[in-house]
Coordinates of C-alpha atoms in Angstrom, one line a residue:
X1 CA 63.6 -46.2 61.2
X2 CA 67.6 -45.6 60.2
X3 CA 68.3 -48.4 57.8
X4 CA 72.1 -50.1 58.2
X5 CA 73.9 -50.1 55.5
X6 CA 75.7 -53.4 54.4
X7 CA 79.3 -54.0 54.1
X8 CA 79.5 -53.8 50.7
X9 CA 77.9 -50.2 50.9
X10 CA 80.6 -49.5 53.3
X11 CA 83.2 -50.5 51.4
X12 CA 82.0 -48.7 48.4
X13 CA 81.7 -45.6 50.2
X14 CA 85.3 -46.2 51.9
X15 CA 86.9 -46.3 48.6
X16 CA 85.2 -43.6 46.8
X17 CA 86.4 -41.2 49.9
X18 CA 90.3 -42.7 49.8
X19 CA 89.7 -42.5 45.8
X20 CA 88.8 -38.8 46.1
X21 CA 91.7 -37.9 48.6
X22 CA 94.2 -39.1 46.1
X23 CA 92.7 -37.0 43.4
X24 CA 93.0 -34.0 45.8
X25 CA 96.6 -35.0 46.7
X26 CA 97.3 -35.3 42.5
X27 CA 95.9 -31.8 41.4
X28 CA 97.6 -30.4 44.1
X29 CA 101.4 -32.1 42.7
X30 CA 100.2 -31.2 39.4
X31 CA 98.0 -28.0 40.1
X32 CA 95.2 -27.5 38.0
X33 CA 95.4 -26.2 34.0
X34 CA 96.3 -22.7 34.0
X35 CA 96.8 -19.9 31.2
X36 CA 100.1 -20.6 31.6
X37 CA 100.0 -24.0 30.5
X38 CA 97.3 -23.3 28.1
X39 CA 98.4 -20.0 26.8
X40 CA 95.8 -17.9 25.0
X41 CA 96.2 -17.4 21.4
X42 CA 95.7 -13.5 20.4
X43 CA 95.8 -12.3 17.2
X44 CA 96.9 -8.4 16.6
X45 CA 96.2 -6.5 13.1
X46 CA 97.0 -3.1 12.6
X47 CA 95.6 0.3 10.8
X48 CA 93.4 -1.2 7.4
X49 CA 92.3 2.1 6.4
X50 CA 89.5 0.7 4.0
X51 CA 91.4 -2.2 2.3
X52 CA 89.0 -5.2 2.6
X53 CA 91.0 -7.6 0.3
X54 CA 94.4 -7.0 2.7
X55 CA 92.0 -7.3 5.6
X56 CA 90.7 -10.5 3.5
X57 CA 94.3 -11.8 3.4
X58 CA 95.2 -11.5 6.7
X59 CA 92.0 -13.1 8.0
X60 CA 92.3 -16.5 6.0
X61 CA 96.2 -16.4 6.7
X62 CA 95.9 -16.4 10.3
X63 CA 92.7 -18.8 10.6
X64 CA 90.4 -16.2 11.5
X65 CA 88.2 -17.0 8.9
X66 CA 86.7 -19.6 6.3
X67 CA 86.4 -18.6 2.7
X68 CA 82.9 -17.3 3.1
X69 CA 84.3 -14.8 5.8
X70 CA 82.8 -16.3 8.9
X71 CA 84.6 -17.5 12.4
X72 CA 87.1 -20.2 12.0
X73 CA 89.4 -19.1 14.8
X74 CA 88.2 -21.3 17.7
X75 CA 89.1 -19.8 21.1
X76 CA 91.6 -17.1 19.4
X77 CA 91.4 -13.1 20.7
X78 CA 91.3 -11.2 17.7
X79 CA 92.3 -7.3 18.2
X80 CA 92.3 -5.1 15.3
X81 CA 93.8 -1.8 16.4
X82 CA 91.9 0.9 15.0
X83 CA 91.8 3.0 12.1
X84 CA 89.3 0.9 9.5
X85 CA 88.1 4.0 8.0
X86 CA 89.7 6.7 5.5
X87 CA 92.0 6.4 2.7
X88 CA 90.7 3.1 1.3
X89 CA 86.9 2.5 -0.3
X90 CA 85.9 -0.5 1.4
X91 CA 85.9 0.3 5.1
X92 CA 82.0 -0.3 5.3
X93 CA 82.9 -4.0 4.1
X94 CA 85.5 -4.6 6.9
X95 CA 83.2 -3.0 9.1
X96 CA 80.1 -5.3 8.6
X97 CA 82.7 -8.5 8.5
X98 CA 84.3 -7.2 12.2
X99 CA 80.4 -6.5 13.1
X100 CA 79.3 -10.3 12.2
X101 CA 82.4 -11.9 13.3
X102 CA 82.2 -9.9 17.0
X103 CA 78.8 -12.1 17.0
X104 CA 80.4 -15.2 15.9
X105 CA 83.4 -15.5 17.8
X106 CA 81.9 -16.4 21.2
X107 CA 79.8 -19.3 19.7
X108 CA 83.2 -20.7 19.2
X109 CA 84.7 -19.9 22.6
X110 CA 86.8 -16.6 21.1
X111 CA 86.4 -13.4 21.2
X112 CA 86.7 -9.6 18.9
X113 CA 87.6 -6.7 20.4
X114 CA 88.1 -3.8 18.0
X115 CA 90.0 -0.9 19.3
X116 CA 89.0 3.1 18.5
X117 CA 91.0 4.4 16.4
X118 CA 91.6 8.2 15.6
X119 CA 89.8 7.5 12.2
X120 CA 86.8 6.2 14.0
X121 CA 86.3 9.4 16.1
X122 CA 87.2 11.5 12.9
X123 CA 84.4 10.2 10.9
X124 CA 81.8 10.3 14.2
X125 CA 82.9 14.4 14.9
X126 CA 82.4 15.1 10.9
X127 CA 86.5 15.4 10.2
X128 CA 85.6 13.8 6.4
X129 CA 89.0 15.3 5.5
X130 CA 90.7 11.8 4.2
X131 CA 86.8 9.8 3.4
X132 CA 87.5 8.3 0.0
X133 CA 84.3 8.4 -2.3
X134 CA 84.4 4.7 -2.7
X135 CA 83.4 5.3 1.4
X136 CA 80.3 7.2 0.5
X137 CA 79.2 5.6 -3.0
X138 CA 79.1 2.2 0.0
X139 CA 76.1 3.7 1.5
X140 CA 74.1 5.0 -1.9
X141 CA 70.6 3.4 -2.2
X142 CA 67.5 4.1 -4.6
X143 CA 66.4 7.0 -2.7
X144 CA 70.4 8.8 -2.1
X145 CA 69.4 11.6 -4.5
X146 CA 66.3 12.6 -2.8
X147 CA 67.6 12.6 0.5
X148 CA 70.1 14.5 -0.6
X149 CA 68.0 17.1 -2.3
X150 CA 65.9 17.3 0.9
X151 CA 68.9 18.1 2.7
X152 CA 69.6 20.9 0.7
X153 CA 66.3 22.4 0.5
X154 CA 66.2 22.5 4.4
X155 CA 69.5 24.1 4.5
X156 CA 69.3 26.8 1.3
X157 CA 69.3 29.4 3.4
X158 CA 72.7 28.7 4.9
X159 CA 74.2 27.2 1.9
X160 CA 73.7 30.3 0.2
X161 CA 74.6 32.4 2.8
X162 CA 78.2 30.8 3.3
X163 CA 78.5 30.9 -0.5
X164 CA 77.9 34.7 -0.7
X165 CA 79.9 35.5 1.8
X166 CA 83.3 34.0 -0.5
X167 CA 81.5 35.8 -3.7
X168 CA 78.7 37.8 -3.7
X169 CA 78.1 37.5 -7.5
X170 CA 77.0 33.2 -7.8
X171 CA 73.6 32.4 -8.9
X172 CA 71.2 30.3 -7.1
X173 CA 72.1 28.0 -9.4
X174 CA 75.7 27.9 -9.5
X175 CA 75.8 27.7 -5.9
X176 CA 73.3 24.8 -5.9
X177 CA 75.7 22.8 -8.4
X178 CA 78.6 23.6 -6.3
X179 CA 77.3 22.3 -3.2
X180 CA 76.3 19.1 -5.4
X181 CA 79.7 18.7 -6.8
X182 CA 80.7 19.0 -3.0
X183 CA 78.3 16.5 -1.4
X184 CA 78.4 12.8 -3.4
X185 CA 75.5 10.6 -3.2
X186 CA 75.9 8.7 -0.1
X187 CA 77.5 11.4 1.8
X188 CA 74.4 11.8 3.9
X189 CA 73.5 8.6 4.5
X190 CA 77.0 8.1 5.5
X191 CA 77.5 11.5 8.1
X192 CA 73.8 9.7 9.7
X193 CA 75.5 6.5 10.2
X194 CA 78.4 8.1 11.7
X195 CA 77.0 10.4 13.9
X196 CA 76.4 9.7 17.9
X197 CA 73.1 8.8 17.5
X198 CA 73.6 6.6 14.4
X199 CA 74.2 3.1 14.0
X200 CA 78.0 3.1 13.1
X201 CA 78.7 6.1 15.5
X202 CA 76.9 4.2 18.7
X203 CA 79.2 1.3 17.6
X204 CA 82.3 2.7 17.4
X205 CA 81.9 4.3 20.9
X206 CA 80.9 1.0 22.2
X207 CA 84.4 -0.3 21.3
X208 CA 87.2 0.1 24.2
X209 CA 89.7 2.6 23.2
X210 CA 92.2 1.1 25.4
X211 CA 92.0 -3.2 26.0
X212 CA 93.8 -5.3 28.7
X213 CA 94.4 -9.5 27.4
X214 CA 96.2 -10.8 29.7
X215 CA 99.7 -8.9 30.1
X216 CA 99.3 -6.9 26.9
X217 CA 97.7 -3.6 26.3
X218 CA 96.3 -2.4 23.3
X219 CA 95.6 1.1 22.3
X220 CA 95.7 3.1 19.1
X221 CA 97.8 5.5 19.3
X222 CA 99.8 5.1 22.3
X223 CA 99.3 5.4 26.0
X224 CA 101.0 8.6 27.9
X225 CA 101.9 8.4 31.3
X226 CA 99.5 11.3 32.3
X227 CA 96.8 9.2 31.0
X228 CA 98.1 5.8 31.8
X229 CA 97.8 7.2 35.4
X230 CA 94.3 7.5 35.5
X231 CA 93.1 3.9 34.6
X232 CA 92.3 2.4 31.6
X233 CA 88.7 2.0 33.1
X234 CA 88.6 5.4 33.6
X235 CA 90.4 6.3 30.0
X236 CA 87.7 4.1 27.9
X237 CA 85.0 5.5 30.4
X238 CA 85.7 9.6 29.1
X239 CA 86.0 8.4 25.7
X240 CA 82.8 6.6 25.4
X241 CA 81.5 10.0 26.8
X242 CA 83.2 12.3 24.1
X243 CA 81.5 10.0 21.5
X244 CA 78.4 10.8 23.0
X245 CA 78.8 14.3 23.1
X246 CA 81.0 14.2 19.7
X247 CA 83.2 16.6 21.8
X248 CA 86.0 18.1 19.1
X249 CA 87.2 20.9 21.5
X250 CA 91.2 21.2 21.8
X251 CA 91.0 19.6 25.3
X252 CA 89.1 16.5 24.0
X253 CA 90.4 13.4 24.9
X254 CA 89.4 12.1 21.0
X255 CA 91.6 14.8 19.8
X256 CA 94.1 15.7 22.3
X257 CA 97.8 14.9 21.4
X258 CA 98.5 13.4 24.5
X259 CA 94.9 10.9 24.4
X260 CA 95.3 7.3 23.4
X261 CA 93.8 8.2 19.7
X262 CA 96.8 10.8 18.7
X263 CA 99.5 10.1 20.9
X264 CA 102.8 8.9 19.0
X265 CA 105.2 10.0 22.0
X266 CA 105.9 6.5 22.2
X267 CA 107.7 6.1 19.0
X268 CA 109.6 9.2 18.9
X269 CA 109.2 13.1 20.5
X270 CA 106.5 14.3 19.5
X271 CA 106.2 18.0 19.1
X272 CA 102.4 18.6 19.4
X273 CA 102.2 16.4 23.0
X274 CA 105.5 18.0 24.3
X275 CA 103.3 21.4 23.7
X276 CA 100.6 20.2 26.3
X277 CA 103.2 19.3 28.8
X278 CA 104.8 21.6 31.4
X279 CA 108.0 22.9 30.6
X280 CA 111.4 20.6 31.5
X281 CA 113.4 21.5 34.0
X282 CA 116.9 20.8 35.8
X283 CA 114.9 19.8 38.4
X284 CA 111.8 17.8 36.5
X285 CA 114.0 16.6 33.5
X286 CA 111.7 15.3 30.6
X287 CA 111.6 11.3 30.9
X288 CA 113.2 8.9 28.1
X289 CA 111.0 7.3 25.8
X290 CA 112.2 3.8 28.0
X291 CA 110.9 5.8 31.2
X292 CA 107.7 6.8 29.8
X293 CA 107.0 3.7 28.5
X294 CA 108.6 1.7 31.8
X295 CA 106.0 4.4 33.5
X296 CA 103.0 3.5 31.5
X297 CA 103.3 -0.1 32.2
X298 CA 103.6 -0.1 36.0
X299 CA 100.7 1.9 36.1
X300 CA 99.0 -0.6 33.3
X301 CA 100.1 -3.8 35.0
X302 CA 100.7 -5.1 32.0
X303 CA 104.2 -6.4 30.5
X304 CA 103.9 -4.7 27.0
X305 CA 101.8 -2.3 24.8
X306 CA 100.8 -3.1 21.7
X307 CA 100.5 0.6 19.8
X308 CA 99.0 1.1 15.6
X309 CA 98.8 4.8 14.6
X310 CA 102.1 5.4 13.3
X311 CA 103.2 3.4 10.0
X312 CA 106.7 1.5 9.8
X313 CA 106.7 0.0 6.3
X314 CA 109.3 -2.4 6.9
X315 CA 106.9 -4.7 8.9
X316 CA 106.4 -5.0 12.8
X317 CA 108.5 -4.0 15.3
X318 CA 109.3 -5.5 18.5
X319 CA 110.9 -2.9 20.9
X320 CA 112.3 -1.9 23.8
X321 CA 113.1 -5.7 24.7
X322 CA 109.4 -6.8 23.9
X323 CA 107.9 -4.5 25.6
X324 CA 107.0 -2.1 22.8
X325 CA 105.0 -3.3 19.9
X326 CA 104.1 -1.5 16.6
X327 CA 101.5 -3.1 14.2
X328 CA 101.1 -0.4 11.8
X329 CA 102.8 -1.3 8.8
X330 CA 100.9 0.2 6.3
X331 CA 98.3 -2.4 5.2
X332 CA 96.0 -0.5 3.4
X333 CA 97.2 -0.4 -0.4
X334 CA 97.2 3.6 0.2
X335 CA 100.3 3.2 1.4
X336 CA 101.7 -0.1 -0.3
X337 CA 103.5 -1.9 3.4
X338 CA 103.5 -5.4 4.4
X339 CA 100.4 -7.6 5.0
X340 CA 101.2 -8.4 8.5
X341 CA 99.9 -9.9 11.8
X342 CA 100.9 -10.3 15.6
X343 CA 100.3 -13.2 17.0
X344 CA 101.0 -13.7 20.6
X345 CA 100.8 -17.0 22.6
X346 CA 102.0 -16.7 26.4
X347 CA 105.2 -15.0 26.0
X348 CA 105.6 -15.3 22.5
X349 CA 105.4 -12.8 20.0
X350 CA 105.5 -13.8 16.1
X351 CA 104.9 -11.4 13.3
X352 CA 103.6 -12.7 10.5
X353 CA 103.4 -11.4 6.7
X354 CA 101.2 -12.8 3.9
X355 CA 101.6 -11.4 0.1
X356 CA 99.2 -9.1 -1.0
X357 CA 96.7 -10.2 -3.4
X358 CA 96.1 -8.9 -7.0
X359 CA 93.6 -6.4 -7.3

């Protein structure tokens, strides 16, 4: 049996409906919050090449962090551009702060994206050239000198071999203390970690080598328009895949001068990339700098490019009217540059500098 409703019901019911047609009449005058009227707050930081205390700085200066190191930064985006490793001893401590606060962030509504950088792919293809001992001693443990011995037990026969081969007359011995002298403690746990299948090596090829936020792009070293062409979908997706194969061939994207880890064709010509390039021509003239980079960001969608790699000691850059942005500036105590940040809200762009701190 169909119950009818009194008129108080109806009356309710009418003004709930005439209610709900004015809020749809008011969102649509006002229109709904956007990102444009709530602009998302990134936060850039360029090359740290091992230097936790500047990395320390920077963190607590921007509101990154609390003074025990974990997420204070709300909804923020923080980007660090590559390039932890090398040149400084403490890149393992940056790494496991980057590592906890990638877990934290989300809990708070933001969000860590850490970018390869060239150093990254170095350390995961065995390139040790510029690994600091402070780098290895990070890793030594209670069993670092029998591990070590096992390793060169297993590989004597090589060892000895290669060592001959420069002069025939060392010892067993000598060559055993040379290879020692060569090889720290920590120094295998740290090529393990590194490697493809090892804990620090499967993270760093996790992380995008090129990132989208919004209108901004961030890469490394730079973006070419050969690669820019392709996608950066389709960029990240042949890194991830030279990681896994630690490809170090010439034609490697990780080591190519023209892929987004080497690429500095952005900030000036660069001869090693204008090698890989066919030759200019009347007819195909080589493309400004402004071209290439008005090139890179058609094909990007994106309304600038926010590049590391390169340092510039005097402190960010904004370029190319804001469409260029370099956040290198030499961090790491290595090379004695400003403490500096990017911080980008909508449209704005603000560098920021903090002093560095005693050591």
């Amino acid at each position: 049996m169909r119950m009818v409703e009194g008129a108080p019901v109806v009356r309710l019911r009418r003004a709930v409906r005439v209610a709900l047609a004015a809020l749809a009449t008011l969102l649509v005058i006002v229109g709904t919050p956007s990102l444009a009227q709530h602009p998302q707050r990134i936060v850039a930081v360029g090359d740290l090449h091992g230097d936790f205390q500047a990395w320390t700085a920077i963190a607590r200066a921007a509101g990154l962090v609390d003074g025990h190191g974990h997420w204070a930064g709300g909804a923020t985006v923080l980007v660090q551009d590559g390039d932890i490793t090398d040149r400084g001893p403490d890149s393992l401590k940056i790494i496991r702060n980057l590592q906890q606060l990638q877990k934290e962030a989300p809990r708070k509504g933001g969000k860590v994206v850490v970018v390869l950088g060239n150093h990254e792919a170095m350390q995961l293809l065995g390139d040790f050239r510029y690994t600091t001992p402070g780098e290895y001693a990070a890793f030594v443990d209670d069993q670092s000198a029998a591990r070590r011995d096992r390793v060169y037990e297993l590989n004597k026969a090589a060892i000895e071999a290669a060592a001959h081969a420069k002069d025939p007359k060392l010892t067993p011995e000598a060559i055993r203390a040379q290879w020692l002298a060569e090889t720290p403690l920590g120094w295998v746990e740290h090529k393990l970690a590194w490697a493809p299948s090892g804990e620090l090596g499967k993270w760093a090829a996790r992380n995008p080598a090129v990132v989208k936020i919004s209108d901004t792009v961030f890469v490394h070293g730079g973006l070419s328009a050969e690669y820019a062409a392709t996608g950066i979908d389709e960029i990240n997706r042949r890194v991830a895949a030279a990681m896994a194969a630690a490809d170090d061939t010439p034609a490697s994207i990780l080591t190519g001068p023209l892929g987004p880890l080497w690429y500095r064709g952005l900030t000036g010509r660069d001869p090693d990339a204008e090698a890989e390039r066919p030759p200019a021509t009347n007819a195909t003239p080589r493309p400004t700098i402004d071209q290439e980079l008005t090139a890179v960001l058609a094909a990007t969608g994106a309304k600038r490019i926010v590049i590391g790699h390169t340092p510039i000691l005097t402190g960010i850059a904004i370029l190319n009217g804001g469409r260029l942005v370099r956040i290198d500036t030499g961090i790491s105590r290595y090379y004695g540059g400003p403490l500096t940040w990017l911080e980008i809200v909508g449209d704005q762009l603000t560098p920021h500098t903090v002093g560095r701190p005693a050591p």
